[in-house]
Tab-separated table of C-alpha atoms and ligand atoms in Angstrom:
chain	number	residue	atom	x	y	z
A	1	UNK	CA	48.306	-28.089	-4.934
A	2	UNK	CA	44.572	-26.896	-5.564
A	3	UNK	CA	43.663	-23.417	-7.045
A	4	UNK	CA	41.220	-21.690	-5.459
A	5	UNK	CA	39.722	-18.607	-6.372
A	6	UNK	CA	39.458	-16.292	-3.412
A	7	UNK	CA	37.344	-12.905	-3.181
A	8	UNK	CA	40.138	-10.038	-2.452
A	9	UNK	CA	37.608	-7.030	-2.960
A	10	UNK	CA	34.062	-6.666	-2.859
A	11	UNK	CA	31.419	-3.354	-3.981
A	12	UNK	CA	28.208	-2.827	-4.181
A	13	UNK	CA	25.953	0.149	-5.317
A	14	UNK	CA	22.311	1.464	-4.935
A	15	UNK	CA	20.565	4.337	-7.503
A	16	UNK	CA	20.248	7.052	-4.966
A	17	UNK	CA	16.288	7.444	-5.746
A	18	UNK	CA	14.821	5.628	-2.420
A	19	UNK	CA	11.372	4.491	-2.148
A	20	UNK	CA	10.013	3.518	0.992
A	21	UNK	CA	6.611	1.218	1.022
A	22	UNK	CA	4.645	3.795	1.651
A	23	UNK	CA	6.450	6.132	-0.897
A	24	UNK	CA	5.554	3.351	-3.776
A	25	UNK	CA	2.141	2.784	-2.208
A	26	UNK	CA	1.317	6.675	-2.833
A	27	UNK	CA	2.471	6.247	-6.497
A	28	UNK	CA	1.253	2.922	-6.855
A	29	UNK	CA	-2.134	4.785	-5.211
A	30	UNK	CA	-2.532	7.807	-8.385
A	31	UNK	CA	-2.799	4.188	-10.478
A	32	UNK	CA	-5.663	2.555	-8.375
A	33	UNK	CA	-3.552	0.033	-7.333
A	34	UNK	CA	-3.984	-0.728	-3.504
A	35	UNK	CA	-1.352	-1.474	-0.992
A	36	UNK	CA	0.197	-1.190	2.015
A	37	UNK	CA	3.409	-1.049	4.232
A	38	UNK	CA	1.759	-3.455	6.648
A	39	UNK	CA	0.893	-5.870	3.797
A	40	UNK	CA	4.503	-6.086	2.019
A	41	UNK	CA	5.969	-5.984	5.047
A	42	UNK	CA	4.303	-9.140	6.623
A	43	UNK	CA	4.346	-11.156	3.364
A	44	UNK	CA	7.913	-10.391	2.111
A	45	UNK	CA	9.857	-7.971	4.913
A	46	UNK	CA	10.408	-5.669	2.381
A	47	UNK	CA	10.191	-2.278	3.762
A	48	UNK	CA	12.493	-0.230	0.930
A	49	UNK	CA	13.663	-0.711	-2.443
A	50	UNK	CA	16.055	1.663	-4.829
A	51	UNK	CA	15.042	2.106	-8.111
A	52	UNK	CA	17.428	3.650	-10.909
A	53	UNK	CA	16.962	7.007	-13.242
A	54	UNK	CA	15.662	6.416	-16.248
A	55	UNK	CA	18.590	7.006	-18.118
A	56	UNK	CA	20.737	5.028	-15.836
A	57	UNK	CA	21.341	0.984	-17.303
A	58	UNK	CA	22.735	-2.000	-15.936
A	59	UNK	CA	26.599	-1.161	-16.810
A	60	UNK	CA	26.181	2.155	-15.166
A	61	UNK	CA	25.404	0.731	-11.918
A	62	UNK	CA	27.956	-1.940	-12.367
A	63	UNK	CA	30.465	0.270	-13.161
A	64	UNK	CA	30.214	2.022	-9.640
A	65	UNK	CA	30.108	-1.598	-8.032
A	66	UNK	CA	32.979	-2.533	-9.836
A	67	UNK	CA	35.369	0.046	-8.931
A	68	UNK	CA	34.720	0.281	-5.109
A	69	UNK	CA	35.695	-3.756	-5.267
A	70	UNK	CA	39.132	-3.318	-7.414
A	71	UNK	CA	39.263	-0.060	-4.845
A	72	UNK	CA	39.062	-3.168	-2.141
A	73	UNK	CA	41.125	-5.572	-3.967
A	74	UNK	CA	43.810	-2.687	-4.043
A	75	UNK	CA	44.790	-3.770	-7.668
A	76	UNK	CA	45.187	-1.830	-10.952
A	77	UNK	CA	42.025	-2.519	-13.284
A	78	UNK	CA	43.979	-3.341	-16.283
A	79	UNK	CA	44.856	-6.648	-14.425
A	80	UNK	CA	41.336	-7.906	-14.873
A	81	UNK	CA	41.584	-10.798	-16.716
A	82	UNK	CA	38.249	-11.950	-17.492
A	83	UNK	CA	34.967	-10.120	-16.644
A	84	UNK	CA	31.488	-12.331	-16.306
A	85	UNK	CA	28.385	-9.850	-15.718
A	86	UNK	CA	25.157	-11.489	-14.277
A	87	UNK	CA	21.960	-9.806	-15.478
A	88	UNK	CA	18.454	-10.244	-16.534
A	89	UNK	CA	17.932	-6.288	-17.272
A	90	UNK	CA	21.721	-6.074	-20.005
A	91	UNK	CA	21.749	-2.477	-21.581
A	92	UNK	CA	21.006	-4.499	-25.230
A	93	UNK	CA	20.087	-7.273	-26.511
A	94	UNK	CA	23.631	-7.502	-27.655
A	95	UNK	CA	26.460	-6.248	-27.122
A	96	UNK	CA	26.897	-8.170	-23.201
A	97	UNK	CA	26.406	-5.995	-20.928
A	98	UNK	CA	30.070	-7.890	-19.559
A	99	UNK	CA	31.719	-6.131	-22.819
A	100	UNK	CA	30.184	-2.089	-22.024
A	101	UNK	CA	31.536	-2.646	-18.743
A	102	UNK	CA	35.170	-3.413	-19.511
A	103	UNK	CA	34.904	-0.628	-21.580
A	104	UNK	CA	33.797	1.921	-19.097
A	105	UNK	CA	36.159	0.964	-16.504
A	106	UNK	CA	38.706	1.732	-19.538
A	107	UNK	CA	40.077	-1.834	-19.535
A	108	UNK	CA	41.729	-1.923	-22.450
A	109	UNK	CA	43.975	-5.621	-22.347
A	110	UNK	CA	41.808	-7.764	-24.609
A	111	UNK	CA	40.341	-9.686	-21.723
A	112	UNK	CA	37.006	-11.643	-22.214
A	113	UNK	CA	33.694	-10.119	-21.119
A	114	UNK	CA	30.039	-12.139	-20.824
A	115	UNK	CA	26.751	-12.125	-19.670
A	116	UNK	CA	25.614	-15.008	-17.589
A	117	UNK	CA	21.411	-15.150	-17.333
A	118	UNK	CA	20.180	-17.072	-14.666
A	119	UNK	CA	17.903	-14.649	-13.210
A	120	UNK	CA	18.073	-14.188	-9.346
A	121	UNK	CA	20.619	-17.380	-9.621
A	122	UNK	CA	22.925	-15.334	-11.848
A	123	UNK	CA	25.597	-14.617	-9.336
A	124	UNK	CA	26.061	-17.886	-8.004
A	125	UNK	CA	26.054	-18.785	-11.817
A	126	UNK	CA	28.658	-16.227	-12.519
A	127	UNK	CA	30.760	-17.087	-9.562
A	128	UNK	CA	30.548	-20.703	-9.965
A	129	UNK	CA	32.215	-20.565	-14.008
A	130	UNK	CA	34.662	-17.708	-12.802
A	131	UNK	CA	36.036	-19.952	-10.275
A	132	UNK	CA	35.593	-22.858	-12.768
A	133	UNK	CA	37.953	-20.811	-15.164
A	134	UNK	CA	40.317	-19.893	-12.532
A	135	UNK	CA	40.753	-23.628	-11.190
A	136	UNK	CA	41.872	-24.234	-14.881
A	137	UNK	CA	44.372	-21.284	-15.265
A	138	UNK	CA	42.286	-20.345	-18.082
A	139	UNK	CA	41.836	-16.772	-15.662
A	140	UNK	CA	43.922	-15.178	-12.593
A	141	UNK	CA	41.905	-12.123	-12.056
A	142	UNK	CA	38.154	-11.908	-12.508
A	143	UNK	CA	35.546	-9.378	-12.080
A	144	UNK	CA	32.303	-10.902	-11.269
A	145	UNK	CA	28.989	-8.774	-11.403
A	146	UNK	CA	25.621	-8.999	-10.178
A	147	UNK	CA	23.883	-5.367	-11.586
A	148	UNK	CA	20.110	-5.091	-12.534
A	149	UNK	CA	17.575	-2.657	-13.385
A	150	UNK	CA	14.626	-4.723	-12.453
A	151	UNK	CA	12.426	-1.538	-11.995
A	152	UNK	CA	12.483	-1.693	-16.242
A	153	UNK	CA	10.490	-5.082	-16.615
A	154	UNK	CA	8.087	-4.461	-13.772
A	155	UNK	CA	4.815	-3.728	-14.602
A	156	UNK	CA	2.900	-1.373	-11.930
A	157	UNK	CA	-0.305	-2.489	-12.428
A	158	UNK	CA	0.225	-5.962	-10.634
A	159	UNK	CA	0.587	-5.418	-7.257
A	160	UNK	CA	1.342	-8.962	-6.833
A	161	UNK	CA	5.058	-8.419	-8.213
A	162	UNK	CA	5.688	-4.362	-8.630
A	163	UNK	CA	6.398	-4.190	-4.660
A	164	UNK	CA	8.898	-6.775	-4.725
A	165	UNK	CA	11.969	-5.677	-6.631
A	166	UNK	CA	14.333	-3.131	-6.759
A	167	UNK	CA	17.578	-1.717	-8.598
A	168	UNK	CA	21.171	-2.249	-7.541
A	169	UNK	CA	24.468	-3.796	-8.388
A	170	UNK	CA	27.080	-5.903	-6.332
A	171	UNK	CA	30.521	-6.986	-7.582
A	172	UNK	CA	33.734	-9.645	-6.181
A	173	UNK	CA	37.305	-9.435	-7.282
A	174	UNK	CA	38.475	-12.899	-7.505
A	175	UNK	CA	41.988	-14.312	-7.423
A	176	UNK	CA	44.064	-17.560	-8.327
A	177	UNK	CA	45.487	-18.560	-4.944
A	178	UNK	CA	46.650	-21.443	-2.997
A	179	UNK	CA	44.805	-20.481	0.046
A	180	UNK	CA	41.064	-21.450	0.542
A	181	UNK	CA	38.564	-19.388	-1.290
A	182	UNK	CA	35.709	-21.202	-3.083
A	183	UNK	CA	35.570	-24.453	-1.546
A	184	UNK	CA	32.651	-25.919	-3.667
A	185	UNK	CA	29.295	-24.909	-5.603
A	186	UNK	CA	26.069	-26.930	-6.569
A	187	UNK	CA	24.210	-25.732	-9.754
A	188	UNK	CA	20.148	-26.700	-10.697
A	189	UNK	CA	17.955	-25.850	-13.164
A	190	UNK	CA	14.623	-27.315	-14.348
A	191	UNK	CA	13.270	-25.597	-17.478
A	192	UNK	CA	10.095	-27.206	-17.112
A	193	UNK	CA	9.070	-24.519	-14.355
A	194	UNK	CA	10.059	-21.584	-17.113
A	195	UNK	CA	6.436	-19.991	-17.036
A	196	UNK	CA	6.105	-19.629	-12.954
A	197	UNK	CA	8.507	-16.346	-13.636
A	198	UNK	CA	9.494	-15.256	-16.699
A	199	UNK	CA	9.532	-12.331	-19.073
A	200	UNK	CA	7.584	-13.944	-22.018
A	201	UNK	CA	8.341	-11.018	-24.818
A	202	UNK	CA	11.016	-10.725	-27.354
A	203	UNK	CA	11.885	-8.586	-29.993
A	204	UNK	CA	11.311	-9.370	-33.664
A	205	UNK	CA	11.672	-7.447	-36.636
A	206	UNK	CA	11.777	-4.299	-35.026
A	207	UNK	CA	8.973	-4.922	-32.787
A	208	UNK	CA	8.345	-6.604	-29.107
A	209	UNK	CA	6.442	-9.307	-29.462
A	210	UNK	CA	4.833	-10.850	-26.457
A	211	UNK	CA	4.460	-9.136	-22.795
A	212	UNK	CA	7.601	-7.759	-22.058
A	213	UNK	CA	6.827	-7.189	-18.065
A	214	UNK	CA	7.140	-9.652	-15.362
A	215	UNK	CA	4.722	-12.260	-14.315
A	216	UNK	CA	5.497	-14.281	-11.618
A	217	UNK	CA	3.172	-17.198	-9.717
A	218	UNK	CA	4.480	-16.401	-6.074
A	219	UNK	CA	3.049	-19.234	-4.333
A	220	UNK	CA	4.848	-21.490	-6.929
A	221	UNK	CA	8.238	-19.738	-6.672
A	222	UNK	CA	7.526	-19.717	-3.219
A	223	UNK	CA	7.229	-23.653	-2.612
A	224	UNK	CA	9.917	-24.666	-5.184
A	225	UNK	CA	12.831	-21.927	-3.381
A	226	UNK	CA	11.950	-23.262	-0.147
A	227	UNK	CA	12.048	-27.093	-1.358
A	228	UNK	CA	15.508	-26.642	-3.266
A	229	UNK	CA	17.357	-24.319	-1.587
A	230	UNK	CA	18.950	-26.447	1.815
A	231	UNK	CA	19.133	-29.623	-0.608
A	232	UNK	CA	21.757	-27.547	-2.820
A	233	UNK	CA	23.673	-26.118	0.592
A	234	UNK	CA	23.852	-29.520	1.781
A	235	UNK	CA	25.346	-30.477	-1.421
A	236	UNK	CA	27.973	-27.779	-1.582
A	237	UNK	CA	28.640	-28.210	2.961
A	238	UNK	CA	28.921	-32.057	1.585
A	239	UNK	CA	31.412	-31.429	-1.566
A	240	UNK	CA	33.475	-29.195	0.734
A	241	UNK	CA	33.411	-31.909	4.085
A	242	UNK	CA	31.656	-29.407	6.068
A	243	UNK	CA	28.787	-29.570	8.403
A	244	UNK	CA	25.889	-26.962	8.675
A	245	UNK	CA	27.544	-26.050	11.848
A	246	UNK	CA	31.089	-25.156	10.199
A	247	UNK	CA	29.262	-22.083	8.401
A	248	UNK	CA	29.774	-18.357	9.744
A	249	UNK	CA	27.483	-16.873	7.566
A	250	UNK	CA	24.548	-17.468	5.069
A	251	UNK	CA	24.104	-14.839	2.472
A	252	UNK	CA	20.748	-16.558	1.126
A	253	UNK	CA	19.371	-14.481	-2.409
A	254	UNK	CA	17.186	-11.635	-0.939
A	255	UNK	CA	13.826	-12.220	-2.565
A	256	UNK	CA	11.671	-12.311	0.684
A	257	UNK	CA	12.511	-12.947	4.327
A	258	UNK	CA	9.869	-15.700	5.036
A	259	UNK	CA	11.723	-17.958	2.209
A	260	UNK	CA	15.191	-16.997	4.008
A	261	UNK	CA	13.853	-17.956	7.274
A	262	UNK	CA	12.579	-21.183	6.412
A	263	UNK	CA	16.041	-22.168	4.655
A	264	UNK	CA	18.113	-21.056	8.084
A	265	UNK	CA	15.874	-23.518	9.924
A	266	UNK	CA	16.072	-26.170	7.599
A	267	UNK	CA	19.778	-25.843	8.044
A	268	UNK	CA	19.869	-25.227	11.984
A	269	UNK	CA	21.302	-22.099	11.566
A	270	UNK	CA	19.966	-18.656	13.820
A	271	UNK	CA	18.994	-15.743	11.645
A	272	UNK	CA	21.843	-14.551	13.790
A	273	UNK	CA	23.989	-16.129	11.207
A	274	UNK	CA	22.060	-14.857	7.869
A	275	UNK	CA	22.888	-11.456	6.230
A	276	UNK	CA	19.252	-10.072	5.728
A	277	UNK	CA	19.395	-6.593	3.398
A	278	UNK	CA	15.982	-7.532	1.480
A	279	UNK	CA	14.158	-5.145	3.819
A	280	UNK	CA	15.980	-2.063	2.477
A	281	UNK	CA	16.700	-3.552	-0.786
A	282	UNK	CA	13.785	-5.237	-1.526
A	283	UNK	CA	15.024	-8.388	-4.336
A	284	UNK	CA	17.413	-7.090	-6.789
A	285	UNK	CA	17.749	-10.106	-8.427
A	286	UNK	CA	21.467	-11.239	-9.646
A	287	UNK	CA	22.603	-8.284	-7.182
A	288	UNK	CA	21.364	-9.230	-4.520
A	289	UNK	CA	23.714	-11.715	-2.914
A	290	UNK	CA	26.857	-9.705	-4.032
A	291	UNK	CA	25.007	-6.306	-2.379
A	292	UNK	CA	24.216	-8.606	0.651
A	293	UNK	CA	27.936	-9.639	0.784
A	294	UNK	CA	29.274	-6.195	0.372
A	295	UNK	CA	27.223	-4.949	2.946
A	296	UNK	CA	28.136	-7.569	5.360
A	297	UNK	CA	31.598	-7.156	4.310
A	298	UNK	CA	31.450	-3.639	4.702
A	299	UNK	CA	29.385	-3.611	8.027
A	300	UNK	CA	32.240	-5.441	10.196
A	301	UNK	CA	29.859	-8.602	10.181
A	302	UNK	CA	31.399	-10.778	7.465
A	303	UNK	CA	35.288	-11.030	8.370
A	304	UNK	CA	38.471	-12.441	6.923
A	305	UNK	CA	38.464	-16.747	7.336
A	306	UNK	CA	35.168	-17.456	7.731
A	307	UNK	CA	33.019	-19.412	6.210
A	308	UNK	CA	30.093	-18.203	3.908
A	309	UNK	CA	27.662	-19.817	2.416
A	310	UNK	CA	25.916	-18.181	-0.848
A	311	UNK	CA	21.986	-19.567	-2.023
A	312	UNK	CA	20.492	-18.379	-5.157
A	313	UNK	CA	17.425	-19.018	-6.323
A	314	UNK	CA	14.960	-17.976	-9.233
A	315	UNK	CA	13.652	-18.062	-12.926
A	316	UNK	CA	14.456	-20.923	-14.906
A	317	UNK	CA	13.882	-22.377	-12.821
A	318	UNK	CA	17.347	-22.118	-11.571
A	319	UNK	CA	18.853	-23.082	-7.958
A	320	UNK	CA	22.616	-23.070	-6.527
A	321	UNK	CA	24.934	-22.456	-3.859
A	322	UNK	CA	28.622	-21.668	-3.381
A	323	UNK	CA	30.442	-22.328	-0.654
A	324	UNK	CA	33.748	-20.199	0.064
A	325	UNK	CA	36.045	-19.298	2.757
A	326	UNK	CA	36.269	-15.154	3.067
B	1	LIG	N1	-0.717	-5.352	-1.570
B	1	LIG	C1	-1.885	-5.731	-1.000
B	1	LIG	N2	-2.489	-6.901	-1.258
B	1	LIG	C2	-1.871	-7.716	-2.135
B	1	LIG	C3	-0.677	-7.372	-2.775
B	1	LIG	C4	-0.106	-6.131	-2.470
B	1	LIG	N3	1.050	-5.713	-3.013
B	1	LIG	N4	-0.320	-8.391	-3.594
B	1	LIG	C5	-1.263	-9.333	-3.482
B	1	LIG	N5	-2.207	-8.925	-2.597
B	1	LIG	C6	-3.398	-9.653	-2.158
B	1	LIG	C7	-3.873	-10.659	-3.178
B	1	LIG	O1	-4.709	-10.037	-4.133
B	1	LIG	C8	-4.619	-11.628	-2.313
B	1	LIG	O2	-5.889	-11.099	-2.019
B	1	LIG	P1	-7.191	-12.044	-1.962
B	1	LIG	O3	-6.893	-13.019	-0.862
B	1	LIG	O4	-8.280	-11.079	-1.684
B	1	LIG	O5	-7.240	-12.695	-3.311
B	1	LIG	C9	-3.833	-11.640	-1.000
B	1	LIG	O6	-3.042	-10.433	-1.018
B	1	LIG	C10	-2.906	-12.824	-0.851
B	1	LIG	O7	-2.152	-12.984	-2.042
B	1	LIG	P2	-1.126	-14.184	-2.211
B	1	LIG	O8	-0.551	-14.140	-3.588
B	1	LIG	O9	-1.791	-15.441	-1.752
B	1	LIG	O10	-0.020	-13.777	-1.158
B	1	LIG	P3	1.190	-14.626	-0.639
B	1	LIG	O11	1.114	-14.790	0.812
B	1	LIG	O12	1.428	-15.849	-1.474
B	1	LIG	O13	2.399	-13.636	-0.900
B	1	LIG	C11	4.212	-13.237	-2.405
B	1	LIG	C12	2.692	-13.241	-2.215
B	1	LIG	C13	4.818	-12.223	-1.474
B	1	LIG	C14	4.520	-12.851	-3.857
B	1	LIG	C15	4.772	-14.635	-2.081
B	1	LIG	O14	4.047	-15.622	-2.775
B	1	LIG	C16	6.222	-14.752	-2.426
B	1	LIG	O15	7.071	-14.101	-1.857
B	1	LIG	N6	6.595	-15.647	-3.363
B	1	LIG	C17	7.963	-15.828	-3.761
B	1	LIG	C18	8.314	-14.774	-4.714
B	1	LIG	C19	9.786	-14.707	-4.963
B	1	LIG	O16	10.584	-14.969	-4.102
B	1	LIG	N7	10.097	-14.322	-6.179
B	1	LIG	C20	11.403	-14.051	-6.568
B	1	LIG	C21	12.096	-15.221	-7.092
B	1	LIG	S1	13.628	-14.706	-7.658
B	1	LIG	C22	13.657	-14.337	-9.309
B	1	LIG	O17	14.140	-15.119	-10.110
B	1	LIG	C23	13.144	-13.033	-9.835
């Protein structure tokens, strides 16, 4: 009989500070940077975004994630097995970001703790070798967390990229079982797209080296997510023997609604059928689909047997999809 690794809790978590577009417009404005609520709106649907204290990191906001989905998952935290983090914005450069978070939840059995780094791909990373590890027995109970502070690497000078992101976390409790849970998964990359979005600096001996801010090409990004992203959920519908029809839900990464919308067409599906929270989370990167699933979880929408389909999508250039039964 198969394993599967089904989702038994989920949580999510936003920094309380809220900035509206035409909140970071007025700050963006004492800069002499120009822009608009009309503009982001119409080029990304992106009307709010949360961005974190400055003293808040990664694990902090994962931390509050994590225990609202073991609240969910009704089980004892100390029965975490194995805890995979997905982040682009970890506390350090080392320790994993995975490790500070077992440790603040006060899980204190021995269990294994990493960082996966796929960018806005993360969770669907970070899902995909959690269920790997379950379908081996290597795992029975794993935590698996999408938590950035993208706010960090942005740099509010380019208006091009400082409107699009924003700060959250969103976490899954997953659990050996012999009913349906993750029925497949389809994982990309192609490194030879790494400078379209990237974070070119690093540290070296004692000193950044290289722009440590964002750049991103959108119109690249923009044509490679949209050209990728039904190929991989056609993949992962054909690994599973399901048909575009056969899915409830698409919880697509939230990185701008035009790119969503042209993925739900491409796959014959209504925007009735896609969990949209980019407009009031703007793209949180490897939160965004596990906020986005929360929330639909959370909101009634997303309900117990049905079938969800999960599309990530961003710096690597990195692509996947996971297809699971709720
Ligand atoms: N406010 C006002 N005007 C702006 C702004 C802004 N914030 N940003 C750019 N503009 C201007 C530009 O200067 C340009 O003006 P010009 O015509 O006078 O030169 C004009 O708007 C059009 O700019 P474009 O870059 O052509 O705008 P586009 O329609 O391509 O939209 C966007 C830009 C929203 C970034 C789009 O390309 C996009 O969404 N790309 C995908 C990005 C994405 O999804 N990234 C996340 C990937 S996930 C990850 O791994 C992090």
């Amino acid at each position: 009989m198969r394993r599967y690794a089904r989702i038994i809790g989920t949580g999510s978590y936003l920094p309380p500070r809220r900035l509206t577009n035409n909140d970071l417009a007025a700050e963006l404005a004492q800069r002499g940077i120009e822009t608009s609520d009309e503009w982001i709106v119409e080029r990304t649907g992106i009307r709010a975004r949360h961005f974190a204290a400055p003293d808040v990191a990664s694990s902090d906001l994962a931390l509050e994630a994590s225990r609202k989905a073991i609240e969910a998952a009704g089980i004892n935290a100390q029965d975490i097995d194995l805890i995979i983090v997905a982040t682009s914005t970890p506390d350090m450069v080392f320790p994993s970001t995975a490790a500070i978070l077992q440790h603040k939840l006060g899980i204190s059995n021995g269990c294994p703790a990493f960082d996966v780094q796929a960018v806005c791909s993360g969770f669907v990373y970070a899902l995909t070798v959690a269920d790997s590890m379950i379908q081996t027995g290597a795992a029975k109970r794993v935590l698996v967390v999408g938590s950035e502070v993208f706010s960090r690497i942005l740099d509010f000078n380019d208006r091009t990229t400082c409107v699009l992101f924003g700060d959250g976390a969103g976490a899954v409790v997953l659990e050996a079982s012999d009913q349906p849970g993750i029925l497949s998964a389809e994982l990309h990359a192609d490194g030879s797209h790494v400078g379209i979005l990237c974070v070119p600096g690093h540290v070296s001996g004692g000193n950044v080296l290289g722009d440590p801010l964002l750049k991103m090409d959108g119109q690249a990004v923009f044509k490679l997510a949209v050209g990728v992203l039904d190929k991989a959920a056609r993949a992962a519908l054909e690994k599973a023997g399901l048909q575009e029809s056969d899915v409830d839900w698409l919880i697509p990464h939230q990185a701008n609604i035009r790119i969503m919308q042209s993925t739900a067409r491409k796959l014959k599906l209504s925007m009735d059928k896609v969990v949209v929270t980019v407009d009031q989370h703007g793209n949180t990167s490897a939160a965004s689909i596990p906020l986005a699933l929360d929330h639909g979880v959370r909101s009634g929408q997303v309900k117990p047997g049905q079938t969800v389909l999960l599309e990530g999508v961003g710096g690597g250039f990195t692509w996947g999809a996971v297809l699971l039964k709720m």
